[in-house]
Amino acid sequence: MIATLRNAWRVDEIRKKLLFMMFMVLLYRLGNAITVPYVDTAMLSDYFTRLNNTILGLMNTMSGSALERASIFALSIQPYINASIIIQLLTIAIPALERLQKDGGEDGKKKLEKVTRYSTVAIALLQGYGYYILISNNGMLSPTATGIWPPIAIVATFMTGSALLMWMGEQITEFGIGNGISVILFVSIVARFPSSVGTMIRSVVATPGNWWIYVLMLLGALAIIVLIVIVTNSERRIPVQYSKRVVGRKMYGGQSTHLPMKVNMSGVLPIIFAQSIASVPATIVVFVPKWQNSWIMRVFDTTSIPYAILYFLLIVFFSYFYSTVQFNPIEIANNLRKNGGFIPGFRAGKPTSEFIQKVLTKITLFGALYLGIIAVTPILIAHFSPTAKNSGISLGGTSIIIVISVALETIKQLESQLLMRHYKGFLE
């Protein structure tokens, strides 16, 4: 990885992309330090200190502590993620959107992106208002927050910050390296690591008899990192044989190759989307004061068994959803037939597509179970161990998966750009 970064930095074009990405990340971190007006941030920080292993604690982690500071980026990229989920699910339910996605080409893609942007602003407006209600009902507004102007300013700032963050993510995707939204989420989680390590050290000092629990946690985190790297780089290779054909006086084809299928084809998206959906019920309850001690809050706590089950099922669902969207067995089979390729033991056409679909179903199930087990196991440990719960371990499994997966995907994009640059220079 270090060698890849060093080689990428030497290429002028890639270095500009890296510098642009770092500049946007710097702006994001600066925005996280700018608070909205009329909010008592000291009281708000104390309030979030008591909510480490709750839905708000999870949202605070994913925002890079922006939520507890009431910064302009407090809502983070959650409105954009929720809007993307809604639009992509609607493309299945609404035929017009499905045609726009499949047959609309580049114009259809731009129209869907525009709808997603408008949906992001609408969701950010609702979430911003809910967050204002939370701050107001808990008496965390400053004494000068009187009249109608403070709520308008606070909600508008939250909404504008979320829209700006969406735009920054799109700019990183277009002019930088990697997926912009994933990079922002990566930076948000990594920014919380120093404080998490500090919390763990203080816990060890306060309860020295439980030091072995934290050692096991660290060893478990290292094992998860190794497993993520292995599975992310794993692929199922289907052998493909090309028949010989004569064109003029030359003979083409006859070579053997393979069709690679990633074991974890969807990457980290199922984790991100499942987390957003699973937190919706408790998020709504958090913003309604009289419901905060209700059964819904206890059921959907981030260390509860029902939350873990829902989280696991959503990860499996989104894994299959994205593998279906990204990989079309019928299209792959048709392309093989057009180019004179076939899978040994299977006739071209429908038998080939059925075999590819069967393999896709198996590896998607393995990838979904892999993601689900890694994400849910820390939650179960935190549920049955008070010491682990106080350390925030239930949030750690999801964070590790996102950080490692995004880092590996970004490095792969760097390597592909270096390879493309190498071939381009060779051809010139």
mmCIF file of C-alpha atoms in Angstrom, residues 6-257:
data_model
loop_
_atom_site.group_PDB
_atom_site.id
_atom_site.type_symbol
_atom_site.label_atom_id
_atom_site.label_comp_id
_atom_site.label_asym_id
_atom_site.label_seq_id
_atom_site.Cartn_x
_atom_site.Cartn_y
_atom_site.Cartn_z
ATOM 1 C CA ARG A 6 4.567 6.532 -3.329
ATOM 2 C CA ASN A 7 4.287 5.594 -7.005
ATOM 3 C CA ALA A 8 0.970 7.432 -7.359
ATOM 4 C CA TRP A 9 2.455 10.606 -5.878
ATOM 5 C CA ARG A 10 5.132 10.631 -8.561
ATOM 6 C CA VAL A 11 2.516 10.831 -11.343
ATOM 7 C CA ASP A 12 1.501 14.448 -11.866
ATOM 8 C CA GLU A 13 -2.108 13.718 -12.861
ATOM 9 C CA ILE A 14 -2.763 11.371 -9.932
ATOM 10 C CA ARG A 15 -0.964 13.697 -7.517
ATOM 11 C CA LYS A 16 -3.381 16.495 -8.476
ATOM 12 C CA LYS A 17 -6.321 14.188 -7.760
ATOM 13 C CA LEU A 18 -4.873 13.247 -4.380
ATOM 14 C CA LEU A 19 -4.255 16.896 -3.495
ATOM 15 C CA PHE A 20 -7.816 17.789 -4.517
ATOM 16 C CA MET A 21 -9.202 14.976 -2.355
ATOM 17 C CA MET A 22 -7.091 16.084 0.618
ATOM 18 C CA PHE A 23 -8.241 19.686 0.127
ATOM 19 C CA MET A 24 -11.906 18.648 0.190
ATOM 20 C CA VAL A 25 -11.281 16.510 3.277
ATOM 21 C CA LEU A 26 -9.631 19.514 4.964
ATOM 22 C CA LEU A 27 -12.681 21.654 4.172
ATOM 23 C CA TYR A 28 -14.902 18.954 5.629
ATOM 24 C CA ARG A 29 -12.925 18.828 8.864
ATOM 25 C CA LEU A 30 -12.968 22.621 9.099
ATOM 26 C CA GLY A 31 -16.734 22.578 8.602
ATOM 27 C CA ASN A 32 -17.028 20.046 11.430
ATOM 28 C CA ALA A 33 -15.426 22.608 13.761
ATOM 29 C CA ILE A 34 -17.843 25.440 12.850
ATOM 30 C CA THR A 35 -20.918 25.315 15.071
ATOM 31 C CA VAL A 36 -24.373 26.641 14.272
ATOM 32 C CA PRO A 37 -25.546 29.694 16.216
ATOM 33 C CA TYR A 38 -27.852 29.716 19.266
ATOM 34 C CA VAL A 39 -26.774 26.294 20.611
ATOM 35 C CA ASP A 40 -25.098 25.635 23.968
ATOM 36 C CA THR A 41 -22.445 23.216 22.729
ATOM 37 C CA ALA A 42 -21.114 22.444 26.237
ATOM 38 C CA MET A 43 -24.483 21.087 27.359
ATOM 39 C CA LEU A 44 -24.881 19.250 24.066
ATOM 40 C CA SER A 45 -21.480 17.561 24.450
ATOM 41 C CA ASP A 46 -22.348 16.429 27.989
ATOM 42 C CA TYR A 47 -25.648 15.053 26.680
ATOM 43 C CA PHE A 48 -23.892 12.947 24.015
ATOM 44 C CA THR A 49 -21.336 11.677 26.523
ATOM 45 C CA ARG A 50 -24.164 9.737 28.162
ATOM 46 C CA LEU A 51 -25.311 8.314 24.807
ATOM 47 C CA ASN A 52 -22.209 6.377 23.729
ATOM 48 C CA ASN A 53 -23.941 3.134 22.759
ATOM 49 C CA THR A 54 -27.241 4.487 21.459
ATOM 50 C CA ILE A 55 -28.578 5.470 18.045
ATOM 51 C CA LEU A 56 -27.480 9.060 18.598
ATOM 52 C CA GLY A 57 -24.046 7.797 19.629
ATOM 53 C CA LEU A 58 -23.848 5.815 16.397
ATOM 54 C CA MET A 59 -24.925 8.838 14.354
ATOM 55 C CA ASN A 60 -22.357 10.939 16.196
ATOM 56 C CA THR A 61 -19.620 8.428 15.326
ATOM 57 C CA MET A 62 -20.572 8.429 11.645
ATOM 58 C CA SER A 63 -20.521 12.231 11.589
ATOM 59 C CA GLY A 64 -17.041 12.483 13.103
ATOM 60 C CA SER A 65 -18.388 14.021 16.378
ATOM 61 C CA ALA A 66 -20.070 16.787 14.368
ATOM 62 C CA LEU A 67 -23.453 15.922 15.882
ATOM 63 C CA GLU A 68 -22.364 16.547 19.473
ATOM 64 C CA ARG A 69 -20.803 19.865 18.428
ATOM 65 C CA ALA A 70 -23.880 20.942 16.423
ATOM 66 C CA SER A 71 -21.590 21.888 13.547
ATOM 67 C CA ILE A 72 -22.759 22.835 10.071
ATOM 68 C CA PHE A 73 -22.053 19.235 8.955
ATOM 69 C CA ALA A 74 -23.884 17.687 11.944
ATOM 70 C CA LEU A 75 -26.223 15.648 9.715
ATOM 71 C CA SER A 76 -23.201 14.273 7.831
ATOM 72 C CA ILE A 77 -24.026 12.245 4.688
ATOM 73 C CA GLN A 78 -26.970 10.381 6.237
ATOM 74 C CA PRO A 79 -29.613 12.365 4.272
ATOM 75 C CA TYR A 80 -27.838 11.531 1.006
ATOM 76 C CA ILE A 81 -27.538 7.844 1.924
ATOM 77 C CA ASN A 82 -31.223 7.669 2.872
ATOM 78 C CA ALA A 83 -32.216 9.440 -0.351
ATOM 79 C CA SER A 84 -30.098 7.032 -2.406
ATOM 80 C CA ILE A 85 -31.755 4.045 -0.711
ATOM 81 C CA ILE A 86 -35.237 5.412 -1.353
ATOM 82 C CA ILE A 87 -34.585 6.223 -5.026
ATOM 83 C CA GLN A 88 -32.908 2.886 -5.777
ATOM 84 C CA LEU A 89 -35.727 0.944 -4.137
ATOM 85 C CA LEU A 90 -38.296 3.017 -6.016
ATOM 86 C CA THR A 91 -36.641 2.083 -9.328
ATOM 87 C CA ILE A 92 -37.852 -1.458 -8.641
ATOM 88 C CA ALA A 93 -41.381 -0.430 -7.644
ATOM 89 C CA ILE A 94 -41.983 2.313 -10.241
ATOM 90 C CA PRO A 95 -41.645 1.213 -13.916
ATOM 91 C CA ALA A 96 -40.911 4.752 -15.139
ATOM 92 C CA LEU A 97 -37.878 5.047 -12.861
ATOM 93 C CA GLU A 98 -36.755 1.537 -13.837
ATOM 94 C CA ARG A 99 -36.857 2.446 -17.536
ATOM 95 C CA LEU A 100 -35.002 5.658 -16.774
ATOM 96 C CA GLN A 101 -32.269 3.690 -15.002
ATOM 97 C CA LYS A 102 -31.884 0.882 -17.547
ATOM 98 C CA ASP A 103 -32.675 2.519 -20.880
ATOM 99 C CA GLY A 104 -32.172 6.217 -20.186
ATOM 100 C CA GLY A 105 -28.424 6.144 -20.759
ATOM 101 C CA GLU A 106 -26.368 9.048 -19.510
ATOM 102 C CA ASP A 107 -29.360 11.429 -19.537
ATOM 103 C CA GLY A 108 -31.403 9.002 -17.431
ATOM 104 C CA LYS A 109 -28.568 8.677 -14.963
ATOM 105 C CA LYS A 110 -28.337 12.460 -14.628
ATOM 106 C CA LYS A 111 -32.085 12.743 -14.059
ATOM 107 C CA LEU A 112 -31.960 10.128 -11.303
ATOM 108 C CA GLU A 113 -29.033 11.938 -9.707
ATOM 109 C CA LYS A 114 -31.035 15.181 -9.789
ATOM 110 C CA VAL A 115 -34.005 13.464 -8.102
ATOM 111 C CA THR A 116 -31.628 12.056 -5.464
ATOM 112 C CA ARG A 117 -30.218 15.526 -4.783
ATOM 113 C CA TYR A 118 -33.671 17.051 -4.289
ATOM 114 C CA SER A 119 -34.633 14.129 -2.047
ATOM 115 C CA THR A 120 -31.450 14.688 -0.025
ATOM 116 C CA VAL A 121 -32.378 18.319 0.619
ATOM 117 C CA ALA A 122 -35.915 17.329 1.674
ATOM 118 C CA ILE A 123 -34.657 14.623 4.060
ATOM 119 C CA ALA A 124 -32.000 16.996 5.446
ATOM 120 C CA LEU A 125 -34.735 19.554 6.136
ATOM 121 C CA LEU A 126 -36.752 16.980 8.115
ATOM 122 C CA GLN A 127 -33.727 15.678 10.015
ATOM 123 C CA GLY A 128 -32.502 19.205 10.717
ATOM 124 C CA TYR A 129 -35.871 20.137 12.168
ATOM 125 C CA GLY A 130 -35.909 16.958 14.270
ATOM 126 C CA TYR A 131 -32.444 17.713 15.606
ATOM 127 C CA TYR A 132 -33.531 21.258 16.476
ATOM 128 C CA ILE A 133 -36.533 19.846 18.389
ATOM 129 C CA LEU A 134 -34.153 17.543 20.301
ATOM 130 C CA ILE A 135 -31.889 20.464 21.242
ATOM 131 C CA SER A 136 -34.817 22.707 22.146
ATOM 132 C CA ASN A 137 -36.706 20.158 24.266
ATOM 133 C CA ASN A 138 -33.579 19.355 26.300
ATOM 134 C CA GLY A 139 -32.913 23.028 27.068
ATOM 135 C CA MET A 140 -29.671 23.230 25.088
ATOM 136 C CA LEU A 141 -30.417 26.494 23.295
ATOM 137 C CA SER A 142 -28.556 29.640 24.342
ATOM 138 C CA PRO A 143 -30.481 32.370 26.252
ATOM 139 C CA THR A 144 -30.426 34.608 23.154
ATOM 140 C CA ALA A 145 -32.409 32.048 21.109
ATOM 141 C CA THR A 146 -35.772 33.793 21.200
ATOM 142 C CA GLY A 147 -38.269 34.426 18.450
ATOM 143 C CA ILE A 148 -38.690 32.713 15.093
ATOM 144 C CA TRP A 149 -35.250 33.505 13.655
ATOM 145 C CA PRO A 150 -33.138 31.004 15.720
ATOM 146 C CA PRO A 151 -35.039 27.856 14.616
ATOM 147 C CA ILE A 152 -34.991 29.024 10.987
ATOM 148 C CA ALA A 153 -31.243 29.724 11.145
ATOM 149 C CA ILE A 154 -30.419 26.401 12.856
ATOM 150 C CA VAL A 155 -32.528 24.195 10.558
ATOM 151 C CA ALA A 156 -31.401 26.045 7.413
ATOM 152 C CA THR A 157 -27.745 25.693 8.441
ATOM 153 C CA PHE A 158 -28.104 21.949 9.023
ATOM 154 C CA MET A 159 -29.869 21.497 5.691
ATOM 155 C CA THR A 160 -27.348 23.613 3.766
ATOM 156 C CA GLY A 161 -24.418 21.803 5.397
ATOM 157 C CA SER A 162 -25.804 18.428 4.338
ATOM 158 C CA ALA A 163 -26.338 19.644 0.767
ATOM 159 C CA LEU A 164 -22.812 21.088 0.687
ATOM 160 C CA LEU A 165 -21.387 17.801 1.954
ATOM 161 C CA MET A 166 -23.254 15.919 -0.790
ATOM 162 C CA TRP A 167 -21.726 18.267 -3.376
ATOM 163 C CA MET A 168 -18.245 17.790 -1.894
ATOM 164 C CA GLY A 169 -18.640 14.016 -2.110
ATOM 165 C CA GLU A 170 -19.623 14.270 -5.784
ATOM 166 C CA GLN A 171 -16.608 16.480 -6.481
ATOM 167 C CA ILE A 172 -14.258 13.963 -4.850
ATOM 168 C CA THR A 173 -15.763 11.176 -6.977
ATOM 169 C CA GLU A 174 -15.359 13.195 -10.181
ATOM 170 C CA PHE A 175 -12.035 14.948 -9.640
ATOM 171 C CA GLY A 176 -10.383 12.947 -6.855
ATOM 172 C CA ILE A 177 -9.721 9.305 -6.020
ATOM 173 C CA GLY A 178 -12.371 6.844 -4.883
ATOM 174 C CA ASN A 179 -16.026 7.263 -4.047
ATOM 175 C CA GLY A 180 -16.508 10.670 -2.433
ATOM 176 C CA ILE A 181 -19.296 9.671 -0.042
ATOM 177 C CA SER A 182 -17.292 6.666 1.173
ATOM 178 C CA VAL A 183 -14.188 8.832 1.621
ATOM 179 C CA ILE A 184 -16.126 11.323 3.762
ATOM 180 C CA LEU A 185 -17.539 8.506 5.872
ATOM 181 C CA PHE A 186 -14.023 7.046 6.196
ATOM 182 C CA VAL A 187 -12.636 10.380 7.431
ATOM 183 C CA SER A 188 -15.522 10.786 9.894
ATOM 184 C CA ILE A 189 -14.874 7.404 11.508
ATOM 185 C CA VAL A 190 -11.079 7.742 11.556
ATOM 186 C CA ALA A 191 -11.405 11.145 13.241
ATOM 187 C CA ARG A 192 -13.120 9.387 16.164
ATOM 188 C CA PHE A 193 -10.384 6.775 16.654
ATOM 189 C CA PRO A 194 -8.113 8.888 18.935
ATOM 190 C CA SER A 195 -10.978 9.666 21.328
ATOM 191 C CA SER A 196 -12.096 5.999 21.261
ATOM 192 C CA VAL A 197 -8.587 4.838 22.131
ATOM 193 C CA GLY A 198 -8.445 7.429 24.923
ATOM 194 C CA THR A 199 -11.769 6.153 26.296
ATOM 195 C CA MET A 200 -10.464 2.593 26.267
ATOM 196 C CA ILE A 201 -7.254 3.583 28.081
ATOM 197 C CA ARG A 202 -9.232 5.440 30.755
ATOM 198 C CA SER A 203 -11.477 2.385 31.178
ATOM 199 C CA VAL A 204 -8.435 0.132 31.662
ATOM 200 C CA VAL A 205 -7.010 2.539 34.257
ATOM 201 C CA ALA A 206 -10.357 2.787 36.076
ATOM 202 C CA THR A 207 -10.935 -0.989 36.106
ATOM 203 C CA PRO A 208 -7.486 -2.653 35.945
ATOM 204 C CA GLY A 209 -8.981 -6.065 36.714
ATOM 205 C CA ASN A 210 -10.725 -6.120 33.328
ATOM 206 C CA TRP A 211 -7.597 -5.480 31.255
ATOM 207 C CA TRP A 212 -7.845 -8.911 29.619
ATOM 208 C CA ILE A 213 -11.222 -7.979 28.098
ATOM 209 C CA TYR A 214 -9.647 -5.063 26.245
ATOM 210 C CA VAL A 215 -6.767 -7.256 25.092
ATOM 211 C CA LEU A 216 -9.284 -9.705 23.633
ATOM 212 C CA MET A 217 -11.081 -6.785 21.968
ATOM 213 C CA LEU A 218 -7.871 -5.615 20.316
ATOM 214 C CA LEU A 219 -7.017 -9.130 19.153
ATOM 215 C CA GLY A 220 -10.549 -9.495 17.798
ATOM 216 C CA ALA A 221 -10.204 -6.200 15.910
ATOM 217 C CA LEU A 222 -6.932 -7.395 14.340
ATOM 218 C CA ALA A 223 -8.558 -10.702 13.355
ATOM 219 C CA ILE A 224 -11.468 -8.799 11.758
ATOM 220 C CA ILE A 225 -9.026 -6.629 9.784
ATOM 221 C CA VAL A 226 -7.211 -9.718 8.438
ATOM 222 C CA LEU A 227 -10.522 -11.380 7.525
ATOM 223 C CA ILE A 228 -11.786 -8.243 5.748
ATOM 224 C CA VAL A 229 -8.599 -7.982 3.667
ATOM 225 C CA ILE A 230 -8.744 -11.676 2.701
ATOM 226 C CA VAL A 231 -12.438 -11.677 1.723
ATOM 227 C CA THR A 232 -12.238 -8.318 -0.081
ATOM 228 C CA ASN A 233 -9.453 -9.645 -2.317
ATOM 229 C CA SER A 234 -11.108 -13.045 -2.847
ATOM 230 C CA GLU A 235 -12.897 -13.902 -6.087
ATOM 231 C CA ARG A 236 -14.530 -16.882 -7.775
ATOM 232 C CA ARG A 237 -12.998 -17.503 -11.196
ATOM 233 C CA ILE A 238 -15.231 -19.198 -13.746
ATOM 234 C CA PRO A 239 -13.186 -20.755 -16.611
ATOM 235 C CA VAL A 240 -14.024 -19.431 -20.082
ATOM 236 C CA GLN A 241 -12.864 -20.961 -23.375
ATOM 237 C CA TYR A 242 -12.929 -19.086 -26.708
ATOM 238 C CA SER A 243 -13.447 -21.064 -29.888
ATOM 239 C CA LYS A 244 -11.054 -20.709 -32.811
ATOM 240 C CA ARG A 245 -12.116 -18.669 -35.830
ATOM 241 C CA VAL A 246 -10.341 -17.741 -39.044
ATOM 242 C CA VAL A 247 -10.385 -14.135 -40.258
ATOM 243 C CA GLY A 248 -8.594 -13.798 -43.604
ATOM 244 C CA ARG A 249 -5.316 -15.629 -43.247
ATOM 245 C CA LYS A 250 -5.135 -15.352 -39.479
ATOM 246 C CA MET A 251 -6.648 -17.529 -36.781
ATOM 247 C CA TYR A 252 -8.121 -15.901 -33.675
ATOM 248 C CA GLY A 253 -9.387 -17.330 -30.396
ATOM 249 C CA GLY A 254 -8.671 -20.675 -28.876
ATOM 250 C CA GLN A 255 -7.306 -19.202 -25.656
ATOM 251 C CA SER A 256 -8.526 -19.926 -22.153
ATOM 252 C CA THR A 257 -9.327 -17.225 -19.626
#
